[in-house]
Coordinates of N, CA and C in Angstrom, one line a residue:
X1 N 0.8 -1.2 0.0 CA 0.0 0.0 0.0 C 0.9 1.2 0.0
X2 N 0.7 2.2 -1.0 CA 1.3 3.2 -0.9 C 1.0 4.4 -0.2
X3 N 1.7 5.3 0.3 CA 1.5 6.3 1.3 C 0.0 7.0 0.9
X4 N -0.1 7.5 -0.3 CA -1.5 8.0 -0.6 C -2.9 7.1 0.1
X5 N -2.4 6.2 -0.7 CA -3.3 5.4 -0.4 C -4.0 4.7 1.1
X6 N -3.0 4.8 2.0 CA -3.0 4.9 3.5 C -3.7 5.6 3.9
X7 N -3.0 7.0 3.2 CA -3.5 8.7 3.8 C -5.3 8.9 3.4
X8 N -5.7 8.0 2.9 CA -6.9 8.0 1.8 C -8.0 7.0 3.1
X9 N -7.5 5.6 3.5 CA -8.3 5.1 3.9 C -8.2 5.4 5.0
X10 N -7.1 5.9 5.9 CA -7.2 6.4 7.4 C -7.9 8.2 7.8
X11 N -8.2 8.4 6.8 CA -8.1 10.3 7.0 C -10.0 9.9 6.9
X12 N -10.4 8.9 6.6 CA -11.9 8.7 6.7 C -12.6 8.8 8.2
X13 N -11.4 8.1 9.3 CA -11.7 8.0 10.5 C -11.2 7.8 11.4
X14 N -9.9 9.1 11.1 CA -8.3 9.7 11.8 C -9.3 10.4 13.1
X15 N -9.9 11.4 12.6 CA -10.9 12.3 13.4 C -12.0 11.2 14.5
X16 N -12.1 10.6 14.1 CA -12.9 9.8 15.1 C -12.0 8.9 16.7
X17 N -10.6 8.8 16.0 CA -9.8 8.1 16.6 C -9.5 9.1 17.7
X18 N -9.3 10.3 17.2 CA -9.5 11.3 18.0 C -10.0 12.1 19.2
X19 N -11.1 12.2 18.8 CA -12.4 11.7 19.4 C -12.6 11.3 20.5
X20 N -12.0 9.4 19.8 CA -12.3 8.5 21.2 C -11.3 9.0 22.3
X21 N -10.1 9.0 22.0 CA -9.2 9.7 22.6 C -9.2 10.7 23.5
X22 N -9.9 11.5 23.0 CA -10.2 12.7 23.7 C -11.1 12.4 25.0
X23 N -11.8 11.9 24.8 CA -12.8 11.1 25.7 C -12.8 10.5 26.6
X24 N -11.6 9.7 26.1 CA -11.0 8.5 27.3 C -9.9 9.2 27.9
X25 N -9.3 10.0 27.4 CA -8.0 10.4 28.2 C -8.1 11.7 28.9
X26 N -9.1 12.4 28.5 CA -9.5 13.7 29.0 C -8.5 15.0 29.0
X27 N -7.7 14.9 27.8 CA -7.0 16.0 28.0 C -6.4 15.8 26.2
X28 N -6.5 17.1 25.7 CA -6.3 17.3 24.3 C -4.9 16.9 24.2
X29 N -4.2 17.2 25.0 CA -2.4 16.7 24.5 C -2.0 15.4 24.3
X30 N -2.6 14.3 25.0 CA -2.7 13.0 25.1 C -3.4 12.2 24.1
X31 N -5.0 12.8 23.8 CA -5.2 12.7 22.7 C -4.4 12.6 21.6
X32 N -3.8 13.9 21.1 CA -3.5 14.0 20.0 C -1.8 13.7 20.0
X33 N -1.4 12.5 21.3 CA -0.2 11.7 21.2 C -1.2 10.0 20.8
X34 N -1.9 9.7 21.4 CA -2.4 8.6 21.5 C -3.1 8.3 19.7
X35 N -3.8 8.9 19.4 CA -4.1 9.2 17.4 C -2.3 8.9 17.0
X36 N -1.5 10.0 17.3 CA -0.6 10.1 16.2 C 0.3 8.5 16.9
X37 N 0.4 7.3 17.8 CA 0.6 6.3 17.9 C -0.3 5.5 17.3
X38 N -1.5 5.5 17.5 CA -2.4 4.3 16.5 C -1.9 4.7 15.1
X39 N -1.9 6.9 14.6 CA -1.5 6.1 13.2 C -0.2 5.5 12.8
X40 N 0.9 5.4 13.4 CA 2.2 5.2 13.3 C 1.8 3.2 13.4
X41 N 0.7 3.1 14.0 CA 0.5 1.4 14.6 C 0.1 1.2 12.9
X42 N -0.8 1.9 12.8 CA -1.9 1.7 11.5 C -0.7 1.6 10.2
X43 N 0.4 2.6 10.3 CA 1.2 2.5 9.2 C 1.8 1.4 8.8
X44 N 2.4 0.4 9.8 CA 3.5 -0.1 10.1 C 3.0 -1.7 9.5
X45 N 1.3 -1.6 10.3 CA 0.6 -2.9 9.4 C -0.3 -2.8 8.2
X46 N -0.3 -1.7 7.7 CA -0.5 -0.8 6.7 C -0.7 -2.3 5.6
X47 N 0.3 -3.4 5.1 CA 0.3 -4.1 4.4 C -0.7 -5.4 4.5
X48 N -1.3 -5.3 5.8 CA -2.4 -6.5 6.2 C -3.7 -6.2 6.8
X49 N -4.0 -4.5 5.8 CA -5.2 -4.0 5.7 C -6.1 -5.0 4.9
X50 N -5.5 -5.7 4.3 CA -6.8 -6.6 3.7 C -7.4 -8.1 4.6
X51 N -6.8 -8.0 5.1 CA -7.0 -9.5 6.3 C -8.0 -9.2 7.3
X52 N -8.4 -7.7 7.0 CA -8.9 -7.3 8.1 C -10.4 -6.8 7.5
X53 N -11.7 -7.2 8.3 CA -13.1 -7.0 7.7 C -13.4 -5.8 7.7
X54 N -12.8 -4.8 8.6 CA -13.3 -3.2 9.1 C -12.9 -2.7 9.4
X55 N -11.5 -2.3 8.6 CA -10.1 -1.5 9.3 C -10.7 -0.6 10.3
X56 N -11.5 0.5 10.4 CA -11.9 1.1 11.0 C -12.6 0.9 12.5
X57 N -13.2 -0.1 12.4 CA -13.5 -1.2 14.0 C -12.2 -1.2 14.1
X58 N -11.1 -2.3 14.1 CA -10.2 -2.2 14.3 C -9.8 -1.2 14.6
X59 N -9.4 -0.1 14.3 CA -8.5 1.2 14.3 C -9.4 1.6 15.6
X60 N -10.3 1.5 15.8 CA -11.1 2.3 16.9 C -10.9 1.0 17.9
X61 N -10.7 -0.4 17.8 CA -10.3 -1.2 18.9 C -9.0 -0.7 19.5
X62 N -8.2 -0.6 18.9 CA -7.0 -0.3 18.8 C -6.9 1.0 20.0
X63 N -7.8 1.7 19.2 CA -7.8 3.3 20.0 C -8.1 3.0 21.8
X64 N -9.3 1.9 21.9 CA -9.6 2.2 23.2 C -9.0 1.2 23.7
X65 N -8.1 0.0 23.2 CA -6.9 -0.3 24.4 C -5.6 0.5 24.4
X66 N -5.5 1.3 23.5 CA -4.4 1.9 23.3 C -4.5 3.1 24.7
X67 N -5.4 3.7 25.0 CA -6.4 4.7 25.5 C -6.4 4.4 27.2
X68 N -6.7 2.6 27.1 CA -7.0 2.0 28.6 C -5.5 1.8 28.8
X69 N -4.5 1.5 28.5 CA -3.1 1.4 29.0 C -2.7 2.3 29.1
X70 N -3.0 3.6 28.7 CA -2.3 5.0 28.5 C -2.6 5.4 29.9
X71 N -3.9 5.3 30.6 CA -4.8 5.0 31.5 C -4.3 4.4 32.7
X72 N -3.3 3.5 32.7 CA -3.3 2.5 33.3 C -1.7 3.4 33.5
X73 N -1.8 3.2 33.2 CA 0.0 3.8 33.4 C 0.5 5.3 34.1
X74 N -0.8 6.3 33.8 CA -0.7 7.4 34.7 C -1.4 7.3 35.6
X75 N -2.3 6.4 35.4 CA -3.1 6.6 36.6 C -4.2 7.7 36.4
X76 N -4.3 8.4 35.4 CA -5.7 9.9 35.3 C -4.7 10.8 36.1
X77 N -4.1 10.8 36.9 CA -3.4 11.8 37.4 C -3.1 12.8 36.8
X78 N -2.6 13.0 36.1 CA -2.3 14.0 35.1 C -2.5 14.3 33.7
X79 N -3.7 13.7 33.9 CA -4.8 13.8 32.6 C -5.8 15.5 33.0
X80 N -5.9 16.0 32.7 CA -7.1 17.0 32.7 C -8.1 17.4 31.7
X81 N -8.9 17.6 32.1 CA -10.3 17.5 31.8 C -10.0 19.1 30.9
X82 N -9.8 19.5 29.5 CA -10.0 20.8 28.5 C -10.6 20.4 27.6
X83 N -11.9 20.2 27.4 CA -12.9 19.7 26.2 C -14.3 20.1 26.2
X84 N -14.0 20.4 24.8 CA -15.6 20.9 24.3 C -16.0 20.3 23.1
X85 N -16.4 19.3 23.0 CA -16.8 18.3 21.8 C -17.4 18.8 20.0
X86 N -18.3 20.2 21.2 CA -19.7 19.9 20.4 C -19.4 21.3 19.4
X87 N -20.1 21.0 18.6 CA -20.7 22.4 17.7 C -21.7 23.2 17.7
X88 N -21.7 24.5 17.8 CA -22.8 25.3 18.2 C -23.5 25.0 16.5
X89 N -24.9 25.1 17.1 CA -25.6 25.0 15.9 C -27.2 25.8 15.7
X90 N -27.3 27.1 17.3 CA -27.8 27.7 17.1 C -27.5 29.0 16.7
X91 N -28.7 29.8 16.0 CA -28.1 30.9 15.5 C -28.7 32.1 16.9
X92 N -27.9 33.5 16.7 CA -28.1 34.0 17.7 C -27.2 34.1 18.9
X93 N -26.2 35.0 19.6 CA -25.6 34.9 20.7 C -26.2 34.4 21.7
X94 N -27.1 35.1 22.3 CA -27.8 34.6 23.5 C -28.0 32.8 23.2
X95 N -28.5 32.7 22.4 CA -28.6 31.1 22.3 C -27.9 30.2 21.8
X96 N -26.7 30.9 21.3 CA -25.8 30.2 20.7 C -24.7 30.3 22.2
X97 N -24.6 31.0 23.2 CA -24.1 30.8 25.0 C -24.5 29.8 25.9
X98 N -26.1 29.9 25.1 CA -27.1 29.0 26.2 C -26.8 27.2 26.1
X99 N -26.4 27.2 24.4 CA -26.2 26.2 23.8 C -24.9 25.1 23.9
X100 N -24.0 26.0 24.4 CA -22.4 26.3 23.9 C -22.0 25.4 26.0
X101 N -23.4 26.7 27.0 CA -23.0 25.9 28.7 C -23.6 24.9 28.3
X102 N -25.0 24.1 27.8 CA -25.7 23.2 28.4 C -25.0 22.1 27.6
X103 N -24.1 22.0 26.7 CA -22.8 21.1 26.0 C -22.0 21.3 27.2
X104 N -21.2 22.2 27.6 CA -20.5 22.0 28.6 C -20.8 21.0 29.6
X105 N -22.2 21.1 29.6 CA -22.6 20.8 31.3 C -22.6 19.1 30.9
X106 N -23.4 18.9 29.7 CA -23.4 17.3 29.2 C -22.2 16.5 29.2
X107 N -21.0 17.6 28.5 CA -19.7 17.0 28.5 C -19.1 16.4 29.7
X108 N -19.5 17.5 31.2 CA -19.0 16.9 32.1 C -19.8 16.1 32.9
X109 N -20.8 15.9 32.6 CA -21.6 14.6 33.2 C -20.9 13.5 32.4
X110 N -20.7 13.3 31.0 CA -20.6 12.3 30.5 C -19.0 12.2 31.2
X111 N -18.1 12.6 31.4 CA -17.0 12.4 31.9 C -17.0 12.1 33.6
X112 N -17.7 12.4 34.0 CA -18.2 11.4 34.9 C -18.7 10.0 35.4
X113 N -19.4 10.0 34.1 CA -19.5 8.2 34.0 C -18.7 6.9 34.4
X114 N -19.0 6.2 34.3 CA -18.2 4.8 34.2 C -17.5 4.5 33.4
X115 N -16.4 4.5 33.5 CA -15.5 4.2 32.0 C -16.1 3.3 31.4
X116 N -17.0 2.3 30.7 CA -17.9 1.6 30.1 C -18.4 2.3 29.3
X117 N -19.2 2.8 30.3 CA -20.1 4.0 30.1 C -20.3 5.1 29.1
X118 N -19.4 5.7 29.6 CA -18.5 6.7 29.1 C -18.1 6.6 27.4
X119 N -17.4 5.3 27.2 CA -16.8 5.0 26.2 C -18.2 4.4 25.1
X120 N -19.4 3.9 25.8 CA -20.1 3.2 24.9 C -21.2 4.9 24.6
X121 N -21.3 5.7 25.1 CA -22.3 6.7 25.0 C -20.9 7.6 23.7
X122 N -20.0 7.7 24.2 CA -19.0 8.2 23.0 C -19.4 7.8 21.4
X123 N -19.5 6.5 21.8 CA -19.1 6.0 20.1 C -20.5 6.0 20.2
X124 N -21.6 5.7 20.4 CA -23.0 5.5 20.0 C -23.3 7.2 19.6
X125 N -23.4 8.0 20.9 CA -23.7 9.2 20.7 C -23.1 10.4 19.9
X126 N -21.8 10.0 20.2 CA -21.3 11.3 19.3 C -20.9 10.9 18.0
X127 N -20.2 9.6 18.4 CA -19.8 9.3 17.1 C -20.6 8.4 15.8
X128 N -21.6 8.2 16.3 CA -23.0 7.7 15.5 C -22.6 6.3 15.2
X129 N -22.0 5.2 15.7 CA -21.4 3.7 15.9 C -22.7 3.2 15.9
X130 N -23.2 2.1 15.6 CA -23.8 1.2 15.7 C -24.0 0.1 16.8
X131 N -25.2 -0.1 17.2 CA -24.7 -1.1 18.6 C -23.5 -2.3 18.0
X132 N -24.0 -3.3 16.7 CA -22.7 -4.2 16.9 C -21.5 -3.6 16.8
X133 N -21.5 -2.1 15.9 CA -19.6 -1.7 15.6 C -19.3 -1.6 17.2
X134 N -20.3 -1.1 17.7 CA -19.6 -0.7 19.5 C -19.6 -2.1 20.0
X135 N -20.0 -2.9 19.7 CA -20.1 -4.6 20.9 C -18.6 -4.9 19.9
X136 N -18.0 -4.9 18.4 CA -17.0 -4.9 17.9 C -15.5 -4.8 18.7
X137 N -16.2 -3.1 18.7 CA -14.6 -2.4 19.4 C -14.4 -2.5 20.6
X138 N -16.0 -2.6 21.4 CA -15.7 -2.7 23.0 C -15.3 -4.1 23.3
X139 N -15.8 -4.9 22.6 CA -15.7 -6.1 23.0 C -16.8 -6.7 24.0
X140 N -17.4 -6.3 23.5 CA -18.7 -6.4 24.7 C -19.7 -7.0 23.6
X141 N -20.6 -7.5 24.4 CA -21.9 -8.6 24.4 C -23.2 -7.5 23.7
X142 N -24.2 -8.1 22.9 CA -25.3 -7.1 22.6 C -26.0 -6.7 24.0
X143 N -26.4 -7.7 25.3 CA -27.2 -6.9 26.1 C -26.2 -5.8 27.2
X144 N -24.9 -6.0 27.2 CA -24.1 -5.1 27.8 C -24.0 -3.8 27.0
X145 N -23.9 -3.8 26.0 CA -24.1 -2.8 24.8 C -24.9 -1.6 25.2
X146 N -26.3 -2.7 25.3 CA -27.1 -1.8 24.9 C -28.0 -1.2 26.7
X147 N -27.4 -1.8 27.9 CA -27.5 -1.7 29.0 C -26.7 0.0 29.6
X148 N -25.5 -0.8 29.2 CA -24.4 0.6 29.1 C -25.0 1.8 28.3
X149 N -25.8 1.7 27.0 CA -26.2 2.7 27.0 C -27.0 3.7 27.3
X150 N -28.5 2.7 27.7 CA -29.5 2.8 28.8 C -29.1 3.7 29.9
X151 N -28.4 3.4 30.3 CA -28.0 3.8 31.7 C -27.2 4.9 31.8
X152 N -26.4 4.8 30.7 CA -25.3 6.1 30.7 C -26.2 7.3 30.4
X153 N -27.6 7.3 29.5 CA -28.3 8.6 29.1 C -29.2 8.7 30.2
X154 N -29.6 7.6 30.8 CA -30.4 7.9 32.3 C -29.7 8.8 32.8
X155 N -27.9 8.5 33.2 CA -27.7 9.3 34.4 C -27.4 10.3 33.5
X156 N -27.1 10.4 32.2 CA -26.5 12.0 31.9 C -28.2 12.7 32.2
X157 N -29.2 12.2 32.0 CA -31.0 12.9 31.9 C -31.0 13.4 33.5
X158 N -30.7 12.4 34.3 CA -31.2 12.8 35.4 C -30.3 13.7 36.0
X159 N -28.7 13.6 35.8 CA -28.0 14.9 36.3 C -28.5 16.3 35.7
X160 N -28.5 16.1 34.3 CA -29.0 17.6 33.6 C -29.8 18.1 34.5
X161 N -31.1 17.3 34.9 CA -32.5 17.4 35.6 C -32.2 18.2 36.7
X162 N -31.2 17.8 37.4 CA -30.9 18.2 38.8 C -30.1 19.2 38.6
X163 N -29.4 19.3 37.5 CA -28.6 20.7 37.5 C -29.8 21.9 36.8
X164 N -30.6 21.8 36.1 CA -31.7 22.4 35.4 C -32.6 22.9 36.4
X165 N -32.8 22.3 37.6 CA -33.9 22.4 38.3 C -33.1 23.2 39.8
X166 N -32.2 23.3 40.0 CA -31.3 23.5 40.9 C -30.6 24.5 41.1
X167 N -30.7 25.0 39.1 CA -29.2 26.2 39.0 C -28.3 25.8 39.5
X168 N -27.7 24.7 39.8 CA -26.2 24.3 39.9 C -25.0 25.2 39.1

């Protein structure tokens, strides 16, 4: 496989790897060490892209044990939480502020979650995965799948609720 051609089928879902990254490690610098390692992983087996059914599952398995060792090894200690996922998509300042905290606020509920959690409301929610692509990469079972997700939008619903009703 030639370098273009690499650049061609990883740049489809470089950004997503990213993403996961971002998510799991909670700090943009780590992220964007942990991407530029899967792609250097992704280069290297570059030639046994065809052996594989879903480079992309893959490449996103890849990301979130790459992600849980990174994890494992600092401890979160010195990971920090600088992230804002989302896209404003209202028009209007006043609502495009209003839009911009209540992202904030979801962001940091969902970083609160369970690491399970957390990682299965990622790829379903933001990144629009599929229950089996996520039972794929997580390695998880369809009723854990879809349990984990259950529950992770419960508690993001009912924290909003509590912060909504509370002015937290």
């Amino acid at each position: 496989m030639k370098s273009e051609e690499f650049v061609n089928t990883v740049s489809v879902f470089q950004d997503k790897i990213f993403r996961l990254s971002l998510r799991l490690l909670k700090s943009r610098d780590a992220a964007q060490d942990s991407t530029q390692d899967i792609l250097m992983k992704l280069w290297k087996m570059r030639k046994k892209f065809d052996k594989y059914k879903n480079i992309e599952a893959y490449a996103m398995t890849m990301t979130k044990n790459h992600c849980y060792d990174q994890l494992k090894l600092k401890n979160n200690n010195n990971i920090s939480l600088v992230h804002s996922n989302f896209a404003l998509q209202h028009s209007g300042l006043e609502t495009a502020l209003e839009a911009k905290e209540e992202m904030s606020i979801v962001a940091r509920i969902i970083e609160k979650l369970p690491e399970q959690e957390r990682a299965v409301i990622q790829l379903r929610d933001i990144e629009q995965y599929n229950n089996k692509e996520i039972e794929d990469i997580l390695e998880m079972n369809p009723t854990s799948v879809r349990v984990a997700i259950s529950r992770g939008r419960k508690k993001i619903k009912e924290e909003l609720m509590k912060i909504k009703n509370y002015g937290l």
